[in-house]
CSV table of C-alpha atoms in Angstrom, one decimal:
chain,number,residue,atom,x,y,z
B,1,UNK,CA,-21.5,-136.2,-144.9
B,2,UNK,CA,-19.5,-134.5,-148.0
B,3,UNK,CA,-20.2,-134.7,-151.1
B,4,UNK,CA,-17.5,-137.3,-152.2
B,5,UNK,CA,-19.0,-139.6,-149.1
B,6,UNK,CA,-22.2,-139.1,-150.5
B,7,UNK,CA,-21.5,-139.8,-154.2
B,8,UNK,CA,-19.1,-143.3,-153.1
B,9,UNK,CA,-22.0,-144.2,-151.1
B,10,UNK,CA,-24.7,-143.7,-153.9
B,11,UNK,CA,-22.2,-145.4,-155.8
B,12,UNK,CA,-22.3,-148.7,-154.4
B,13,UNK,CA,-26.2,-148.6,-153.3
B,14,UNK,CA,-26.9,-148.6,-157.3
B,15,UNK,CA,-23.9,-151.1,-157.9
B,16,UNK,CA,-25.5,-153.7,-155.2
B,17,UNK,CA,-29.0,-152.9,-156.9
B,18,UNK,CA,-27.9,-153.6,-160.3
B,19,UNK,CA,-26.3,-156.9,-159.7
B,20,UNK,CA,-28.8,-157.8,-157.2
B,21,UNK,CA,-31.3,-157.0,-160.6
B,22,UNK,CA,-29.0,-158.8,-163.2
B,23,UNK,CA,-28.5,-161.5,-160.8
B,24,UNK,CA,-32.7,-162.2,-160.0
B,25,UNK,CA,-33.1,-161.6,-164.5
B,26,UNK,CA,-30.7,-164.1,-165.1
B,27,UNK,CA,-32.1,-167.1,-162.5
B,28,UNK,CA,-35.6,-166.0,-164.4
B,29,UNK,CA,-34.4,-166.1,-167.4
B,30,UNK,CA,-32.9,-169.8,-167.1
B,31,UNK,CA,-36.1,-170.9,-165.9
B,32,UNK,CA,-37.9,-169.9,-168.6
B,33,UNK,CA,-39.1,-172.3,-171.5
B,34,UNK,CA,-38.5,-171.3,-175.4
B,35,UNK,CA,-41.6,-169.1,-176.4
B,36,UNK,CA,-43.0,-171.3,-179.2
B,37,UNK,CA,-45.6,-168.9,-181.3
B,38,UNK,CA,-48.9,-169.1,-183.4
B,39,UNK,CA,-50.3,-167.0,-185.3
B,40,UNK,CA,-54.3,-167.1,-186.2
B,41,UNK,CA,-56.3,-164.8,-188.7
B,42,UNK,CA,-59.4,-164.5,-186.4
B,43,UNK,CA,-60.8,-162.5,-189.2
B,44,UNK,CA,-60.6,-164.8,-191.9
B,45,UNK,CA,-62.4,-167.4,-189.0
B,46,UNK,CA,-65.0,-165.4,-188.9
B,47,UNK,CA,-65.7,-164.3,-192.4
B,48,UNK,CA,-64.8,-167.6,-194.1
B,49,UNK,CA,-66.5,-170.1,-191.3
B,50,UNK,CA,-69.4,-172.1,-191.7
B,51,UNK,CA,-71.1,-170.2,-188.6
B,52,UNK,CA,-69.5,-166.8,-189.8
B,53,UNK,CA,-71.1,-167.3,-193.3
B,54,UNK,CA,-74.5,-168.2,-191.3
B,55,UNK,CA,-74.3,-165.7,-189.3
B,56,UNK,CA,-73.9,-163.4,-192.4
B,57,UNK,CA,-76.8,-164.5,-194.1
B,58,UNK,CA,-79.2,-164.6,-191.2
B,59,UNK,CA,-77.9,-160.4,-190.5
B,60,UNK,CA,-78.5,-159.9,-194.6
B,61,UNK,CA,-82.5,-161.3,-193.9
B,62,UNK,CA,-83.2,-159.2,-190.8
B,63,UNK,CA,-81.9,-156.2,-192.6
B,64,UNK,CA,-84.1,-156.9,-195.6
B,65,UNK,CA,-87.0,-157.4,-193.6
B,66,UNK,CA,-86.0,-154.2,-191.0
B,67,UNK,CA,-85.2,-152.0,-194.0
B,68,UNK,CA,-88.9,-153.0,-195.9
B,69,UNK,CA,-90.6,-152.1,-192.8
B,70,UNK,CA,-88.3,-149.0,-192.3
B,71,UNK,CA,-89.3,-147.9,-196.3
B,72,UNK,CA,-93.2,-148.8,-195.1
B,73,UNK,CA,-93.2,-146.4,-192.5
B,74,UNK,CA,-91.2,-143.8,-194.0
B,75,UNK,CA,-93.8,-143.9,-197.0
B,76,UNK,CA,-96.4,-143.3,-194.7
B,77,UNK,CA,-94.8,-140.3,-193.1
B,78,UNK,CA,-94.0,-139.0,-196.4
B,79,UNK,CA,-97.6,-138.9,-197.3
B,80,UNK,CA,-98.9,-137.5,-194.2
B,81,UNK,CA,-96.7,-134.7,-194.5
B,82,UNK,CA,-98.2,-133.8,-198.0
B,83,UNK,CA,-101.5,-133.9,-196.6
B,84,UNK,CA,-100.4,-131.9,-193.7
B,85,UNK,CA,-98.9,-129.6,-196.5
B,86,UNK,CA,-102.3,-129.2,-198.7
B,87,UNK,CA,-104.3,-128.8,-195.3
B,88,UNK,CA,-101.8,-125.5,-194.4
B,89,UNK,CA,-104.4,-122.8,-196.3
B,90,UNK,CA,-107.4,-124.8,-195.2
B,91,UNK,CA,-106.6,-124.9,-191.2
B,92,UNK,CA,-106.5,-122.2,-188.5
B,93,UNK,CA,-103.2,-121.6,-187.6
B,94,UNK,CA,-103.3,-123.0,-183.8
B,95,UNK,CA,-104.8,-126.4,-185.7
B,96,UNK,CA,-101.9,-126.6,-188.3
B,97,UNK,CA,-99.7,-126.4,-185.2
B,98,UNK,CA,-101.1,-129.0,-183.3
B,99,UNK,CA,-101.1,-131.5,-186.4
B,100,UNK,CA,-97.5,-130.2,-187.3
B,101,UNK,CA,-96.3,-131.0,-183.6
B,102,UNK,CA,-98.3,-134.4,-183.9
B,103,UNK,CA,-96.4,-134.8,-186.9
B,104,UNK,CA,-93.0,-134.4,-185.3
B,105,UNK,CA,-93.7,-136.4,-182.8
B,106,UNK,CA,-94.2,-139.4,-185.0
B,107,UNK,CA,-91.0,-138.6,-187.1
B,108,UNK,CA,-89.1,-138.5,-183.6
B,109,UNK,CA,-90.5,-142.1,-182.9
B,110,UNK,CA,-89.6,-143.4,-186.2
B,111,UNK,CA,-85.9,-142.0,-186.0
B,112,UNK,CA,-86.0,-144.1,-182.4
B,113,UNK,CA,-87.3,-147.1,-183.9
B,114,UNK,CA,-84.7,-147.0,-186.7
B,115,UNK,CA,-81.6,-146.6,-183.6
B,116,UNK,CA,-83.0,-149.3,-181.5
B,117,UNK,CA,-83.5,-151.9,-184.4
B,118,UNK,CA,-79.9,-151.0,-185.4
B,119,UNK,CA,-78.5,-151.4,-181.9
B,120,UNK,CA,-80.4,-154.3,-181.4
B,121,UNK,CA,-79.3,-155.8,-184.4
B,122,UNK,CA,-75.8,-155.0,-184.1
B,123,UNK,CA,-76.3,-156.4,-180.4
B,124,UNK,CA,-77.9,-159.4,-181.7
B,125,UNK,CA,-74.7,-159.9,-183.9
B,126,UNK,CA,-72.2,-158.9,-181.8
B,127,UNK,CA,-73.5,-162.0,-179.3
B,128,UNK,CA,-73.1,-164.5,-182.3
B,129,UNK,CA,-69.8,-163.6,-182.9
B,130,UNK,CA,-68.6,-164.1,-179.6
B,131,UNK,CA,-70.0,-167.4,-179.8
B,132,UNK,CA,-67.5,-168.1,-182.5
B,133,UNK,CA,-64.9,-166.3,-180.7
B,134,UNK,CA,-65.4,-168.5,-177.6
B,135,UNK,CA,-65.3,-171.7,-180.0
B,136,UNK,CA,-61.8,-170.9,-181.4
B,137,UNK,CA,-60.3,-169.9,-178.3
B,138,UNK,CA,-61.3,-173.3,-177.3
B,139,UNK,CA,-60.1,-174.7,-180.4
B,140,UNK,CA,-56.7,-172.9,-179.7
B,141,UNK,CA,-56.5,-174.0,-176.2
B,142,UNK,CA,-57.0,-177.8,-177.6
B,143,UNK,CA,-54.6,-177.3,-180.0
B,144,UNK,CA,-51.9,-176.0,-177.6
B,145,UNK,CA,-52.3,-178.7,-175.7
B,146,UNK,CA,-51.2,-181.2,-178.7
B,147,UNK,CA,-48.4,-178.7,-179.7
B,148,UNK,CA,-47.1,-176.5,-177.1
B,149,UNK,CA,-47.5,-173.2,-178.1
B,150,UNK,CA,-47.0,-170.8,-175.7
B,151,UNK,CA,-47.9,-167.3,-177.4
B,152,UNK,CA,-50.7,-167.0,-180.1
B,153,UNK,CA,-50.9,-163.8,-182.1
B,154,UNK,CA,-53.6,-162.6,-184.5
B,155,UNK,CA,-52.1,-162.1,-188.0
B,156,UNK,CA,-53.2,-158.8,-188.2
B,157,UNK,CA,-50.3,-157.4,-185.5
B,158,UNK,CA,-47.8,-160.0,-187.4
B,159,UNK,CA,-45.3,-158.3,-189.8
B,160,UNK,CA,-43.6,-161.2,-190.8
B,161,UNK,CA,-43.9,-165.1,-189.7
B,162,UNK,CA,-43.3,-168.7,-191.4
B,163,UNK,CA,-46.6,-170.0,-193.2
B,164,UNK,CA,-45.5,-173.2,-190.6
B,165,UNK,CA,-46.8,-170.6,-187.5
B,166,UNK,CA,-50.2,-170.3,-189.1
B,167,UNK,CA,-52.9,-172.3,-187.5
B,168,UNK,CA,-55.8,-170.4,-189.4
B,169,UNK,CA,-56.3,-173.5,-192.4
B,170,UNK,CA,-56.5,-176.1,-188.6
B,171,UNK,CA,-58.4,-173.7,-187.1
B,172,UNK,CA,-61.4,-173.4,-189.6
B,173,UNK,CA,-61.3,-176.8,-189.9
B,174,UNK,CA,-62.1,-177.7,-186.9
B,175,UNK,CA,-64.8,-174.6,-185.9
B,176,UNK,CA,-66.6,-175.9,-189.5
B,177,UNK,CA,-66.7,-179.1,-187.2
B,178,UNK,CA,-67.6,-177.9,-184.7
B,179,UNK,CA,-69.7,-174.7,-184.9
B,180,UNK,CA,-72.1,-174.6,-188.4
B,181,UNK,CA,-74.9,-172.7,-187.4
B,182,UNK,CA,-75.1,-169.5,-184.8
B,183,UNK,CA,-78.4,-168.1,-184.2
B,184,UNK,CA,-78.8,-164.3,-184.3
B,185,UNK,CA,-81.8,-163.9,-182.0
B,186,UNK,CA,-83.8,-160.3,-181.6
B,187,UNK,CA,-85.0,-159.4,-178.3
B,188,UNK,CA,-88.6,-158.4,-178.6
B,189,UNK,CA,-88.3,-154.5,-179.2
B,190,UNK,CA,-89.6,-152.3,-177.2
């Protein structure tokens, strides 16, 4: 074939794929509906709802309480290390050693305790707030149903929208119906 048979025939191959394209976009297209779009500060749900605000307080208490016990055991490392300290010119070097390693060993378990009672914690939470996320995606889901939205953005990747597309006030007001309290349980620690 030459290259001017070659290049008329690539020719029309790409002109019957381009309408054949255009043609399948514009049936698609007319079928369609009109996108109809929501927008929803999910944040502001969480901080600003009944169970959000719960769930805050109840994450506030367990860190008190976590962060007492966490300052009771530090204390009592603290003042084993000054004993080991003073008993350095009294003990046989191999002794001091052993009580040193001891030692570490107990400061290596209390940096584990403090990691797993974080990350159970922020396990613990993280479960709660799913919980709530669960009840407004149910609340949205109702509430598209009544109205016919077909797209629902968070605000927080909206530049720019109508205060008419924002279902956050509706929202909360149903979820404080809804949803008031959200237990944040602890698995036993380990």
């Amino acid at each position: 074939m030459t290259n001017s048979r070659l290049i008329y025939t690539l020719l029309a191959v790409s002109v019957t794929v381009f309408s054949t394209i255009a043609a399948w976009g514009a049936g698609t297209a007319q079928q369609m509906q009109p996108t109809v779009i929501a927008v929803v500060d999910t944040q502001l749900l969480v901080r600003e709802s009944a169970a959000g605000k719960d769930i805050a307080q109840q994450v506030e208490q367990l860190r008190t309480k976590y962060q007492a016990d966490i300052d009771q055991r530090q204390n009592a490392l603290r003042a084993e290390e000054e004993e080991l300290r003073r008993q350095r010119t009294i003990l046989a070097p191999e002794a001091f050693a052993d009580k040193q390693r001891v030692f570490g060993q107990k400061v290596a378990a209390m940096q584990k305790y403090v990691q797993d009672t974080t990350r159970l914690v922020d396990q613990s939470v993280a479960r709660s707030m799913n919980e709530i996320e669960r009840a407004i995606l149910t609340i949205l889901s109702e509430i598209r149903e009544q109205h016919g939205f077909t797209l629902v953005l968070d605000k927080s990747q909206v530049l720019y929208g109508m205060k008419a597309m924002d279902l956050t006030p509706k929202v909360l007001e149903k979820l404080d119906q809804k949803l008031t309290k959200v237990p944040v349980q602890l698995p036993a620690q380990q």
